[in-house]
mmCIF file of N, CA, C and O in Angstrom:
data_model
loop_
_atom_site.group_PDB
_atom_site.id
_atom_site.type_symbol
_atom_site.label_atom_id
_atom_site.label_comp_id
_atom_site.label_asym_id
_atom_site.label_seq_id
_atom_site.Cartn_x
_atom_site.Cartn_y
_atom_site.Cartn_z
ATOM 1 N N MET C 1484 0.845 -1.183 0.000
ATOM 2 C CA MET C 1484 0.000 0.000 0.000
ATOM 3 C C MET C 1484 0.886 1.240 0.000
ATOM 4 O O MET C 1484 1.899 1.302 0.680
ATOM 5 N N SER C 1485 0.502 2.233 -0.743
ATOM 6 C CA SER C 1485 1.282 3.450 -0.886
ATOM 7 C C SER C 1485 1.248 4.275 0.395
ATOM 8 O O SER C 1485 0.239 4.364 1.076
ATOM 9 N N ALA C 1486 2.378 4.897 0.695
ATOM 10 C CA ALA C 1486 2.463 5.765 1.867
ATOM 11 C C ALA C 1486 2.153 7.219 1.499
ATOM 12 O O ALA C 1486 2.239 8.094 2.342
ATOM 13 N N ASP C 1487 1.836 7.460 0.224
ATOM 14 C CA ASP C 1487 1.527 8.818 -0.202
ATOM 15 C C ASP C 1487 0.279 9.331 0.498
ATOM 16 O O ASP C 1487 -0.683 8.582 0.681
ATOM 17 N N PRO C 1488 0.286 10.608 0.891
ATOM 18 C CA PRO C 1488 -0.910 11.159 1.537
ATOM 19 C C PRO C 1488 -2.093 11.197 0.571
ATOM 20 O O PRO C 1488 -1.916 11.284 -0.645
ATOM 21 N N VAL C 1489 -3.279 11.118 1.142
ATOM 22 C CA VAL C 1489 -4.513 11.131 0.356
ATOM 23 C C VAL C 1489 -5.398 12.281 0.815
ATOM 24 O O VAL C 1489 -5.167 12.898 1.857
ATOM 25 N N ARG C 1490 -6.430 12.537 0.011
ATOM 26 C CA ARG C 1490 -7.447 13.530 0.358
ATOM 27 C C ARG C 1490 -8.787 12.826 0.448
ATOM 28 O O ARG C 1490 -9.216 12.168 -0.494
ATOM 29 N N LEU C 1491 -9.421 12.978 1.601
ATOM 30 C CA LEU C 1491 -10.777 12.494 1.801
ATOM 31 C C LEU C 1491 -11.723 13.684 1.698
ATOM 32 O O LEU C 1491 -11.520 14.702 2.359
ATOM 33 N N SER C 1492 -12.721 13.555 0.859
ATOM 34 C CA SER C 1492 -13.817 14.523 0.790
ATOM 35 C C SER C 1492 -15.064 13.777 1.259
ATOM 36 O O SER C 1492 -15.435 12.762 0.674
ATOM 37 N N ALA C 1493 -15.656 14.269 2.349
ATOM 38 C CA ALA C 1493 -16.824 13.595 2.916
ATOM 39 C C ALA C 1493 -17.959 14.598 3.090
ATOM 40 O O ALA C 1493 -17.798 15.605 3.769
ATOM 41 N N TRP C 1494 -19.091 14.303 2.454
ATOM 42 C CA TRP C 1494 -20.311 15.105 2.634
ATOM 43 C C TRP C 1494 -21.150 14.411 3.694
ATOM 44 O O TRP C 1494 -21.555 13.261 3.508
ATOM 45 N N VAL C 1495 -21.371 15.113 4.801
ATOM 46 C CA VAL C 1495 -22.079 14.540 5.938
ATOM 47 C C VAL C 1495 -23.507 15.082 5.955
ATOM 48 O O VAL C 1495 -23.713 16.297 6.046
ATOM 49 N N HIS C 1496 -24.480 14.178 5.867
ATOM 50 C CA HIS C 1496 -25.899 14.517 5.832
ATOM 51 C C HIS C 1496 -26.517 14.208 7.195
ATOM 52 O O HIS C 1496 -26.151 13.232 7.833
ATOM 53 N N GLY C 1497 -27.492 15.005 7.578
ATOM 54 C CA GLY C 1497 -28.222 14.770 8.820
ATOM 55 C C GLY C 1497 -28.405 16.066 9.585
ATOM 56 O O GLY C 1497 -28.351 17.154 9.007
ATOM 57 N N MET C 1498 -28.597 15.952 10.891
ATOM 58 C CA MET C 1498 -28.682 17.140 11.735
ATOM 59 C C MET C 1498 -27.275 17.405 12.266
ATOM 60 O O MET C 1498 -26.893 16.929 13.343
ATOM 61 N N VAL C 1499 -26.478 18.117 11.483
ATOM 62 C CA VAL C 1499 -25.057 18.286 11.797
ATOM 63 C C VAL C 1499 -24.625 19.751 11.845
ATOM 64 O O VAL C 1499 -23.422 20.025 11.907
ATOM 65 N N GLN C 1500 -25.580 20.660 11.829
ATOM 66 C CA GLN C 1500 -25.236 22.074 11.978
ATOM 67 C C GLN C 1500 -25.850 22.608 13.263
ATOM 68 O O GLN C 1500 -26.956 22.233 13.642
ATOM 69 N N GLY C 1501 -25.083 23.479 13.945
ATOM 70 C CA GLY C 1501 -25.565 24.070 15.185
ATOM 71 C C GLY C 1501 -25.508 23.136 16.382
ATOM 72 O O GLY C 1501 -26.174 23.378 17.387
ATOM 73 N N VAL C 1502 -24.715 22.065 16.277
ATOM 74 C CA VAL C 1502 -24.645 21.070 17.354
ATOM 75 C C VAL C 1502 -23.204 20.770 17.783
ATOM 76 O O VAL C 1502 -22.969 19.827 18.531
ATOM 77 N N GLY C 1503 -22.230 21.543 17.297
ATOM 78 C CA GLY C 1503 -20.831 21.310 17.637
ATOM 79 C C GLY C 1503 -20.145 20.278 16.768
ATOM 80 O O GLY C 1503 -19.044 19.823 17.082
ATOM 81 N N PHE C 1504 -20.771 19.932 15.645
ATOM 82 C CA PHE C 1504 -20.233 18.884 14.779
ATOM 83 C C PHE C 1504 -18.881 19.270 14.175
ATOM 84 O O PHE C 1504 -17.954 18.461 14.156
ATOM 85 N N ARG C 1505 -18.771 20.499 13.669
ATOM 86 C CA ARG C 1505 -17.497 20.916 13.059
ATOM 87 C C ARG C 1505 -16.385 20.943 14.097
ATOM 88 O O ARG C 1505 -15.264 20.525 13.823
ATOM 89 N N TRP C 1506 -16.666 21.446 15.306
ATOM 90 C CA TRP C 1506 -15.667 21.479 16.375
ATOM 91 C C TRP C 1506 -15.217 20.053 16.703
ATOM 92 O O TRP C 1506 -14.024 19.775 16.837
ATOM 93 N N TRP C 1507 -16.181 19.136 16.854
ATOM 94 C CA TRP C 1507 -15.886 17.737 17.162
ATOM 95 C C TRP C 1507 -15.027 17.114 16.061
ATOM 96 O O TRP C 1507 -14.049 16.415 16.347
ATOM 97 N N THR C 1508 -15.376 17.375 14.806
ATOM 98 C CA THR C 1508 -14.622 16.838 13.673
ATOM 99 C C THR C 1508 -13.200 17.373 13.682
ATOM 100 O O THR C 1508 -12.239 16.629 13.459
ATOM 101 N N ARG C 1509 -13.059 18.673 13.944
ATOM 102 C CA ARG C 1509 -11.725 19.283 14.009
ATOM 103 C C ARG C 1509 -10.886 18.611 15.089
ATOM 104 O O ARG C 1509 -9.718 18.259 14.864
ATOM 105 N N ALA C 1510 -11.449 18.399 16.267
ATOM 106 C CA ALA C 1510 -10.711 17.771 17.364
ATOM 107 C C ALA C 1510 -10.259 16.360 16.987
ATOM 108 O O ALA C 1510 -9.110 15.972 17.240
ATOM 109 N N ARG C 1511 -11.148 15.580 16.380
ATOM 110 C CA ARG C 1511 -10.783 14.208 15.979
ATOM 111 C C ARG C 1511 -9.707 14.235 14.895
ATOM 112 O O ARG C 1511 -8.764 13.443 14.922
ATOM 113 N N ALA C 1512 -9.829 15.130 13.920
ATOM 114 C CA ALA C 1512 -8.854 15.217 12.833
ATOM 115 C C ALA C 1512 -7.476 15.602 13.369
ATOM 116 O O ALA C 1512 -6.460 15.032 12.948
ATOM 117 N N LEU C 1513 -7.434 16.552 14.294
ATOM 118 C CA LEU C 1513 -6.148 16.949 14.864
ATOM 119 C C LEU C 1513 -5.525 15.812 15.667
ATOM 120 O O LEU C 1513 -4.311 15.610 15.614
ATOM 121 N N GLU C 1514 -6.344 15.051 16.389
ATOM 122 C CA GLU C 1514 -5.834 13.886 17.115
ATOM 123 C C GLU C 1514 -5.208 12.867 16.162
ATOM 124 O O GLU C 1514 -4.257 12.175 16.528
ATOM 125 N N LEU C 1515 -5.740 12.786 14.958
ATOM 126 C CA LEU C 1515 -5.243 11.842 13.956
ATOM 127 C C LEU C 1515 -4.100 12.411 13.114
ATOM 128 O O LEU C 1515 -3.563 11.725 12.244
ATOM 129 N N GLY C 1516 -3.748 13.688 13.339
ATOM 130 C CA GLY C 1516 -2.655 14.313 12.601
ATOM 131 C C GLY C 1516 -3.013 14.746 11.194
ATOM 132 O O GLY C 1516 -2.142 14.868 10.335
ATOM 133 N N LEU C 1517 -4.303 15.004 10.947
ATOM 134 C CA LEU C 1517 -4.769 15.380 9.609
ATOM 135 C C LEU C 1517 -4.841 16.894 9.457
ATOM 136 O O LEU C 1517 -5.002 17.620 10.429
ATOM 137 N N THR C 1518 -4.750 17.349 8.213
ATOM 138 C CA THR C 1518 -4.994 18.748 7.882
ATOM 139 C C THR C 1518 -6.292 18.833 7.093
ATOM 140 O O THR C 1518 -6.740 17.841 6.512
ATOM 141 N N GLY C 1519 -6.891 20.028 7.065
ATOM 142 C CA GLY C 1519 -8.097 20.216 6.275
ATOM 143 C C GLY C 1519 -9.081 21.134 6.942
ATOM 144 O O GLY C 1519 -8.703 22.049 7.674
ATOM 145 N N TYR C 1520 -10.379 20.860 6.697
ATOM 146 C CA TYR C 1520 -11.427 21.707 7.253
ATOM 147 C C TYR C 1520 -12.769 20.993 7.254
ATOM 148 O O TYR C 1520 -12.965 20.000 6.576
ATOM 149 N N ALA C 1521 -13.683 21.556 8.040
ATOM 150 C CA ALA C 1521 -15.091 21.144 8.043
ATOM 151 C C ALA C 1521 -15.896 22.412 7.826
ATOM 152 O O ALA C 1521 -15.731 23.394 8.562
ATOM 153 N N ARG C 1522 -16.756 22.417 6.813
ATOM 154 C CA ARG C 1522 -17.491 23.624 6.414
ATOM 155 C C ARG C 1522 -18.980 23.328 6.305
ATOM 156 O O ARG C 1522 -19.384 22.344 5.685
ATOM 157 N N ASN C 1523 -19.788 24.209 6.911
ATOM 158 C CA ASN C 1523 -21.239 24.123 6.742
ATOM 159 C C ASN C 1523 -21.611 24.461 5.310
ATOM 160 O O ASN C 1523 -21.018 25.352 4.697
ATOM 161 N N HIS C 1524 -22.606 23.772 4.789
ATOM 162 C CA HIS C 1524 -23.137 24.046 3.463
ATOM 163 C C HIS C 1524 -24.567 24.559 3.635
ATOM 164 O O HIS C 1524 -25.248 24.187 4.595
ATOM 165 N N ARG C 1525 -25.024 25.389 2.734
ATOM 166 C CA ARG C 1525 -26.347 26.024 2.871
ATOM 167 C C ARG C 1525 -27.499 25.031 2.978
ATOM 168 O O ARG C 1525 -28.524 25.331 3.572
ATOM 169 N N ASP C 1526 -27.341 23.839 2.417
ATOM 170 C CA ASP C 1526 -28.439 22.867 2.437
ATOM 171 C C ASP C 1526 -28.465 22.010 3.706
ATOM 172 O O ASP C 1526 -29.243 21.072 3.812
ATOM 173 N N GLY C 1527 -27.613 22.331 4.687
ATOM 174 C CA GLY C 1527 -27.620 21.612 5.959
ATOM 175 C C GLY C 1527 -26.556 20.540 6.103
ATOM 176 O O GLY C 1527 -26.374 19.997 7.186
ATOM 177 N N ARG C 1528 -25.845 20.247 5.021
ATOM 178 C CA ARG C 1528 -24.763 19.272 5.103
ATOM 179 C C ARG C 1528 -23.493 19.935 5.635
ATOM 180 O O ARG C 1528 -23.367 21.152 5.640
ATOM 181 N N VAL C 1529 -22.542 19.113 6.056
ATOM 182 C CA VAL C 1529 -21.196 19.579 6.382
ATOM 183 C C VAL C 1529 -20.238 18.876 5.428
ATOM 184 O O VAL C 1529 -20.322 17.662 5.223
ATOM 185 N N HIS C 1530 -19.341 19.668 4.832
ATOM 186 C CA HIS C 1530 -18.335 19.124 3.921
ATOM 187 C C HIS C 1530 -17.021 19.050 4.686
ATOM 188 O O HIS C 1530 -16.536 20.059 5.194
ATOM 189 N N VAL C 1531 -16.468 17.857 4.766
ATOM 190 C CA VAL C 1531 -15.203 17.631 5.458
ATOM 191 C C VAL C 1531 -14.148 17.282 4.419
ATOM 192 O O VAL C 1531 -14.334 16.371 3.613
ATOM 193 N N ILE C 1532 -13.054 18.038 4.439
ATOM 194 C CA ILE C 1532 -11.877 17.735 3.625
ATOM 195 C C ILE C 1532 -10.754 17.416 4.591
ATOM 196 O O ILE C 1532 -10.462 18.216 5.488
ATOM 197 N N ALA C 1533 -10.141 16.257 4.433
ATOM 198 C CA ALA C 1533 -9.039 15.855 5.304
ATOM 199 C C ALA C 1533 -7.922 15.264 4.460
ATOM 200 O O ALA C 1533 -8.180 14.483 3.542
ATOM 201 N N GLU C 1534 -6.701 15.654 4.776
ATOM 202 C CA GLU C 1534 -5.533 15.122 4.074
ATOM 203 C C GLU C 1534 -4.538 14.546 5.068
ATOM 204 O O GLU C 1534 -4.356 15.090 6.166
ATOM 205 N N GLY C 1535 -3.909 13.460 4.654
ATOM 206 C CA GLY C 1535 -2.896 12.809 5.468
ATOM 207 C C GLY C 1535 -2.788 11.357 5.073
ATOM 208 O O GLY C 1535 -3.233 10.959 3.994
ATOM 209 N N PRO C 1536 -2.218 10.535 5.958
ATOM 210 C CA PRO C 1536 -2.102 9.106 5.649
ATOM 211 C C PRO C 1536 -3.477 8.461 5.467
ATOM 212 O O PRO C 1536 -4.441 8.827 6.148
ATOM 213 N N ARG C 1537 -3.563 7.516 4.555
ATOM 214 C CA ARG C 1537 -4.843 6.863 4.247
ATOM 215 C C ARG C 1537 -5.489 6.257 5.502
ATOM 216 O O ARG C 1537 -6.687 6.405 5.709
ATOM 217 N N ASP C 1538 -4.695 5.599 6.345
ATOM 218 C CA ASP C 1538 -5.277 4.954 7.521
ATOM 219 C C ASP C 1538 -5.870 5.984 8.489
ATOM 220 O O ASP C 1538 -6.912 5.730 9.095
ATOM 221 N N ALA C 1539 -5.245 7.152 8.620
ATOM 222 C CA ALA C 1539 -5.782 8.198 9.494
ATOM 223 C C ALA C 1539 -7.071 8.769 8.919
ATOM 224 O O ALA C 1539 -8.031 9.023 9.645
ATOM 225 N N CYS C 1540 -7.109 8.964 7.593
ATOM 226 C CA CYS C 1540 -8.333 9.459 6.945
ATOM 227 C C CYS C 1540 -9.460 8.431 7.087
ATOM 228 O O CYS C 1540 -10.614 8.799 7.314
ATOM 229 N N GLU C 1541 -9.138 7.150 6.946
ATOM 230 C CA GLU C 1541 -10.154 6.109 7.127
ATOM 231 C C GLU C 1541 -10.668 6.085 8.561
ATOM 232 O O GLU C 1541 -11.859 5.863 8.799
ATOM 233 N N SER C 1542 -9.777 6.342 9.527
ATOM 234 C CA SER C 1542 -10.200 6.409 10.929
ATOM 235 C C SER C 1542 -11.166 7.564 11.142
ATOM 236 O O SER C 1542 -12.174 7.417 11.849
ATOM 237 N N LEU C 1543 -10.885 8.723 10.531
ATOM 238 C CA LEU C 1543 -11.796 9.856 10.644
ATOM 239 C C LEU C 1543 -13.147 9.512 10.018
ATOM 240 O O LEU C 1543 -14.197 9.796 10.598
ATOM 241 N N LEU C 1544 -13.119 8.891 8.859
ATOM 242 C CA LEU C 1544 -14.359 8.491 8.192
ATOM 243 C C LEU C 1544 -15.162 7.540 9.076
ATOM 244 O O LEU C 1544 -16.383 7.693 9.219
ATOM 245 N N ASP C 1545 -14.497 6.587 9.699
ATOM 246 C CA ASP C 1545 -15.171 5.674 10.624
ATOM 247 C C ASP C 1545 -15.813 6.433 11.780
ATOM 248 O O ASP C 1545 -16.932 6.132 12.197
ATOM 249 N N LEU C 1546 -15.099 7.432 12.307
ATOM 250 C CA LEU C 1546 -15.643 8.243 13.397
ATOM 251 C C LEU C 1546 -16.869 9.036 12.949
ATOM 252 O O LEU C 1546 -17.841 9.163 13.701
ATOM 253 N N LEU C 1547 -16.820 9.569 11.722
ATOM 254 C CA LEU C 1547 -17.966 10.327 11.205
ATOM 255 C C LEU C 1547 -19.204 9.433 11.110
ATOM 256 O O LEU C 1547 -20.330 9.910 11.263
ATOM 257 N N ARG C 1548 -19.005 8.156 10.875
ATOM 258 C CA ARG C 1548 -20.110 7.200 10.726
ATOM 259 C C ARG C 1548 -20.430 6.439 12.019
ATOM 260 O O ARG C 1548 -21.303 5.578 12.021
ATOM 261 N N SER C 1549 -19.756 6.757 13.109
ATOM 262 C CA SER C 1549 -19.799 5.931 14.316
ATOM 263 C C SER C 1549 -21.059 6.059 15.157
ATOM 264 O O SER C 1549 -21.303 5.223 16.021
ATOM 265 N N GLY C 1550 -21.834 7.112 14.959
ATOM 266 C CA GLY C 1550 -22.982 7.335 15.830
ATOM 267 C C GLY C 1550 -22.622 8.043 17.123
ATOM 268 O O GLY C 1550 -23.479 8.239 17.976
ATOM 269 N N THR C 1551 -21.356 8.441 17.277
ATOM 270 C CA THR C 1551 -20.914 9.142 18.486
ATOM 271 C C THR C 1551 -20.687 10.630 18.253
ATOM 272 O O THR C 1551 -20.191 11.314 19.135
ATOM 273 N N THR C 1552 -21.043 11.118 17.078
ATOM 274 C CA THR C 1552 -20.850 12.531 16.757
ATOM 275 C C THR C 1552 -21.927 13.375 17.435
ATOM 276 O O THR C 1552 -22.992 12.863 17.779
ATOM 277 N N PRO C 1553 -21.663 14.675 17.593
ATOM 278 C CA PRO C 1553 -22.763 15.556 17.995
ATOM 279 C C PRO C 1553 -23.830 15.569 16.902
ATOM 280 O O PRO C 1553 -23.525 15.398 15.719
ATOM 281 N N GLY C 1554 -25.066 15.786 17.276
ATOM 282 C CA GLY C 1554 -26.148 15.804 16.297
ATOM 283 C C GLY C 1554 -26.493 14.396 15.850
ATOM 284 O O GLY C 1554 -26.379 13.436 16.607
ATOM 285 N N ARG C 1555 -26.895 14.291 14.588
ATOM 286 C CA ARG C 1555 -27.298 12.990 14.034
ATOM 287 C C ARG C 1555 -26.808 12.896 12.589
ATOM 288 O O ARG C 1555 -27.173 13.723 11.750
ATOM 289 N N VAL C 1556 -26.006 11.916 12.310
ATOM 290 C CA VAL C 1556 -25.511 11.674 10.954
ATOM 291 C C VAL C 1556 -26.387 10.607 10.314
ATOM 292 O O VAL C 1556 -26.525 9.507 10.840
ATOM 293 N N ASN C 1557 -26.986 10.948 9.168
ATOM 294 C CA ASN C 1557 -27.807 10.002 8.421
ATOM 295 C C ASN C 1557 -27.031 9.291 7.319
ATOM 296 O O ASN C 1557 -27.333 8.148 6.985
ATOM 297 N N LEU C 1558 -26.062 10.001 6.742
ATOM 298 C CA LEU C 1558 -25.342 9.485 5.580
ATOM 299 C C LEU C 1558 -24.026 10.232 5.453
ATOM 300 O O LEU C 1558 -23.980 11.440 5.691
ATOM 301 N N VAL C 1559 -22.971 9.513 5.076
ATOM 302 C CA VAL C 1559 -21.693 10.141 4.735
ATOM 303 C C VAL C 1559 -21.303 9.652 3.346
ATOM 304 O O VAL C 1559 -21.166 8.444 3.130
ATOM 305 N N VAL C 1560 -21.162 10.587 2.418
ATOM 306 C CA VAL C 1560 -20.768 10.259 1.044
ATOM 307 C C VAL C 1560 -19.300 10.640 0.899
ATOM 308 O O VAL C 1560 -18.933 11.803 1.060
ATOM 309 N N GLU C 1561 -18.476 9.643 0.606
ATOM 310 C CA GLU C 1561 -17.025 9.850 0.559
ATOM 311 C C GLU C 1561 -16.497 9.847 -0.863
ATOM 312 O O GLU C 1561 -17.068 9.219 -1.756
ATOM 313 N N ASP C 1562 -15.385 10.552 -1.044
ATOM 314 C CA ASP C 1562 -14.647 10.542 -2.297
ATOM 315 C C ASP C 1562 -13.168 10.624 -1.925
ATOM 316 O O ASP C 1562 -12.802 11.336 -0.991
ATOM 317 N N TRP C 1563 -12.333 9.899 -2.647
ATOM 318 C CA TRP C 1563 -10.905 9.830 -2.356
ATOM 319 C C TRP C 1563 -10.097 10.325 -3.538
ATOM 320 O O TRP C 1563 -10.490 10.148 -4.685
ATOM 321 N N GLY C 1564 -8.944 10.928 -3.239
ATOM 322 C CA GLY C 1564 -8.016 11.349 -4.272
ATOM 323 C C GLY C 1564 -6.655 11.589 -3.668
ATOM 324 O O GLY C 1564 -6.469 11.463 -2.452
ATOM 325 N N PRO C 1565 -5.702 11.976 -4.503
ATOM 326 C CA PRO C 1565 -4.379 12.300 -3.980
ATOM 327 C C PRO C 1565 -4.435 13.614 -3.199
ATOM 328 O O PRO C 1565 -5.248 14.491 -3.508
ATOM 329 N N ALA C 1566 -3.582 13.739 -2.208
ATOM 330 C CA ALA C 1566 -3.516 14.986 -1.435
ATOM 331 C C ALA C 1566 -3.107 16.131 -2.343
ATOM 332 O O ALA C 1566 -2.274 15.968 -3.234
ATOM 333 N N VAL C 1567 -3.705 17.289 -2.101
ATOM 334 C CA VAL C 1567 -3.387 18.495 -2.858
ATOM 335 C C VAL C 1567 -2.326 19.305 -2.120
ATOM 336 O O VAL C 1567 -1.482 19.949 -2.720
ATOM 337 N N GLY C 1568 -2.376 19.271 -0.784
ATOM 338 C CA GLY C 1568 -1.423 20.014 0.026
ATOM 339 C C GLY C 1568 -1.829 21.467 0.183
ATOM 340 O O GLY C 1568 -2.919 21.882 -0.216
ATOM 341 N N GLY C 1569 -0.953 22.238 0.797
ATOM 342 C CA GLY C 1569 -1.177 23.672 0.970
ATOM 343 C C GLY C 1569 -2.011 24.029 2.203
ATOM 344 O O GLY C 1569 -2.304 25.194 2.418
ATOM 345 N N MET C 1570 -2.407 23.045 3.001
ATOM 346 C CA MET C 1570 -3.195 23.334 4.202
ATOM 347 C C MET C 1570 -2.345 23.062 5.430
ATOM 348 O O MET C 1570 -1.510 22.156 5.427
ATOM 349 N N THR C 1571 -2.581 23.860 6.464
ATOM 350 C CA THR C 1571 -1.942 23.614 7.751
ATOM 351 C C THR C 1571 -3.042 23.575 8.795
ATOM 352 O O THR C 1571 -3.999 24.333 8.733
ATOM 353 N N GLY C 1572 -2.920 22.668 9.732
ATOM 354 C CA GLY C 1572 -3.941 22.548 10.775
ATOM 355 C C GLY C 1572 -5.250 22.046 10.219
ATOM 356 O O GLY C 1572 -5.333 21.555 9.089
ATOM 357 N N PHE C 1573 -6.278 22.159 11.028
ATOM 358 C CA PHE C 1573 -7.621 21.749 10.613
ATOM 359 C C PHE C 1573 -8.588 22.830 11.078
ATOM 360 O O PHE C 1573 -8.627 23.163 12.262
ATOM 361 N N GLU C 1574 -9.357 23.410 10.148
ATOM 362 C CA GLU C 1574 -10.185 24.573 10.431
ATOM 363 C C GLU C 1574 -11.670 24.242 10.447
ATOM 364 O O GLU C 1574 -12.109 23.338 9.743
ATOM 365 N N GLU C 1575 -12.392 25.020 11.228
ATOM 366 C CA GLU C 1575 -13.852 25.078 11.114
ATOM 367 C C GLU C 1575 -14.147 26.265 10.223
ATOM 368 O O GLU C 1575 -13.728 27.380 10.517
ATOM 369 N N ARG C 1576 -14.853 26.046 9.139
ATOM 370 C CA ARG C 1576 -15.172 27.148 8.223
ATOM 371 C C ARG C 1576 -16.660 27.366 8.171
ATOM 372 O O ARG C 1576 -17.438 26.521 8.460
#
């Protein structure tokens, strides 16, 4: 398996705005050593972009689907690609 960093794009559907979801996601991503952001979307979804090792991104994805997040996650739609870079830390946007 390649050690090259990857980019996870995850659209999180459910009751995930106004409940501390982005803050929680940021904390988990930083614990995993990932860079990126979590951003509210006008339609009520949260878009999570995370870059780093594939196993760390998969761990974040598992956490997003775990049922332990703030609010209620109904669906997470994921997309994978190579890391783009240029980000430092993990932001709530």
